[in-house]
Amino acid sequence: MLKKAYRLKENEVKKVLKYKKPFFSYGVNANITKTYNNSNRFAIIISGKCVKNNVNRVFFRRKFYNLVKKDLFLKNNSFFDIVFIVKKEKILDKKDLESIKLFEKDIRFLIKKIFPL
């Protein structure tokens, strides 16, 4: 899990969604805004239509935070608030390995798009 300093609060998520620059992948969208904090901050929105129960939602949220943990301290001149939104037609199940692999692939693709090396 990420420390609270690197996670966005609800009102900050709303602000990002209002003043966003979108990035798209097959199953996940990312919305970013520039921030004046000294770190990148992340949030993920997984709707109830994407998962069957709350156990799956928590599993994928933790998987997401583990994936982005290494991208917190990238050496950039600018820092971003980033909100990832799972598309409604994407079905996530923690017992389905293909679903987990596609989720990780989408997140990694968007991170590479946002932070080109």
C-alpha positions as a printed Julia matrix, in Angstrom:
117×3 Matrix{Float64}:
   0.0     0.0     0.0
   0.98    3.6    -0.52
   1.43    6.11    2.24
  -1.38    8.63    2.59
   0.89   11.39    1.31
   0.94    9.69   -2.11
  -2.8     9.02   -2.35
  -5.43   11.52   -3.46
  -8.41   12.43   -1.29
 -11.95   12.56   -2.66
 -12.04   16.33   -3.22
  -8.63   16.18   -4.94
  -9.9    13.41   -7.23
 -12.84   15.62   -8.2
 -10.44   18.45   -8.98
  -8.32   16.18  -11.2
 -11.41   14.99  -13.06
 -12.5    18.58  -13.61
  -9.16   19.91  -14.96
  -7.86   16.75  -16.57
  -5.62   15.72  -19.42
  -6.74   12.2   -20.38
  -4.68    9.17  -21.41
  -6.37    6.03  -22.72
  -5.69    2.31  -22.86
  -7.9    -0.67  -23.62
  -9.45   -1.15  -20.18
  -8.27    1.81  -18.07
  -8.24    5.6   -18.49
  -5.82    7.92  -16.7
  -6.52   11.58  -15.98
  -3.68   13.83  -14.87
  -3.13   17.37  -13.68
   0.05   19.09  -12.68
   0.6    19.53   -8.95
   2.86   21.75   -6.93
   3.6    19.07   -4.34
   7.0    17.43   -4.39
   5.69   13.99   -5.31
   3.35   12.19   -7.66
   0.0    11.25   -6.12
  -2.32    8.49   -7.31
  -5.91    7.28   -7.03
  -7.93    4.55   -8.7
 -11.68    4.37   -9.29
 -13.15    0.89   -9.71
 -16.93    0.93  -10.13
 -19.26   -1.74   -8.83
 -20.03   -2.81  -12.39
 -16.41   -3.9   -12.91
 -16.21   -6.24   -9.93
 -18.57   -8.78   -8.42
 -17.83   -8.0    -4.78
 -15.78   -5.75   -2.54
 -13.07   -8.4    -2.03
 -12.17   -8.16   -5.73
 -12.23   -4.36   -5.61
  -9.78   -4.27   -2.69
  -7.57   -6.89   -4.37
  -7.22   -4.82   -7.56
  -6.78   -1.57   -5.63
  -3.87   -3.1    -3.7
  -2.43   -4.55   -6.9
  -2.63   -1.05   -8.43
  -0.87    0.61   -5.49
   1.92   -1.98   -5.63
   2.37   -1.33   -9.36
   2.65    2.45   -9.01
   4.77    2.43   -5.85
   8.01    2.28   -7.83
   6.94    5.24  -10.02
   6.55    7.66   -7.12
  10.08    8.96   -7.13
  10.79    9.34  -10.83
  13.27   12.13  -11.51
  11.03   14.61  -13.29
  10.92   18.38  -13.15
   7.15   18.24  -12.78
   4.86   16.2   -10.59
   1.32   15.03  -11.29
  -1.91   14.04   -9.58
  -3.1    10.96  -11.46
  -6.52    9.28  -11.32
  -6.95    5.89  -13.01
 -10.51    4.89  -13.93
 -11.39    1.32  -14.9
 -13.86    1.26  -17.8
 -17.33   -0.13  -17.05
 -17.17   -2.84  -19.7
 -13.97   -4.24  -18.14
 -14.77   -7.13  -15.76
 -12.18   -7.76  -13.03
 -11.97  -11.04  -11.13
  -9.08  -12.01   -8.87
  -9.49  -15.71   -9.71
  -9.07  -15.05  -13.45
  -5.34  -14.81  -14.25
  -6.04  -13.27  -17.66
  -7.98  -10.45  -16.0
  -5.09   -9.75  -13.61
  -2.51   -9.75  -16.42
  -4.58   -7.39  -18.59
  -5.1    -5.03  -15.64
  -1.34   -4.9   -14.93
  -0.58   -4.45  -18.64
  -3.0    -1.5   -18.93
  -1.58    0.22  -15.84
   2.04   -0.23  -16.98
   1.16    1.05  -20.47
  -0.42    4.21  -19.06
   2.49    4.85  -16.68
   4.92    4.59  -19.61
   2.75    7.0   -21.58
   2.61    9.53  -18.74
   6.29    9.21  -17.72
   8.29    8.59  -20.9
  11.91    7.67  -20.23
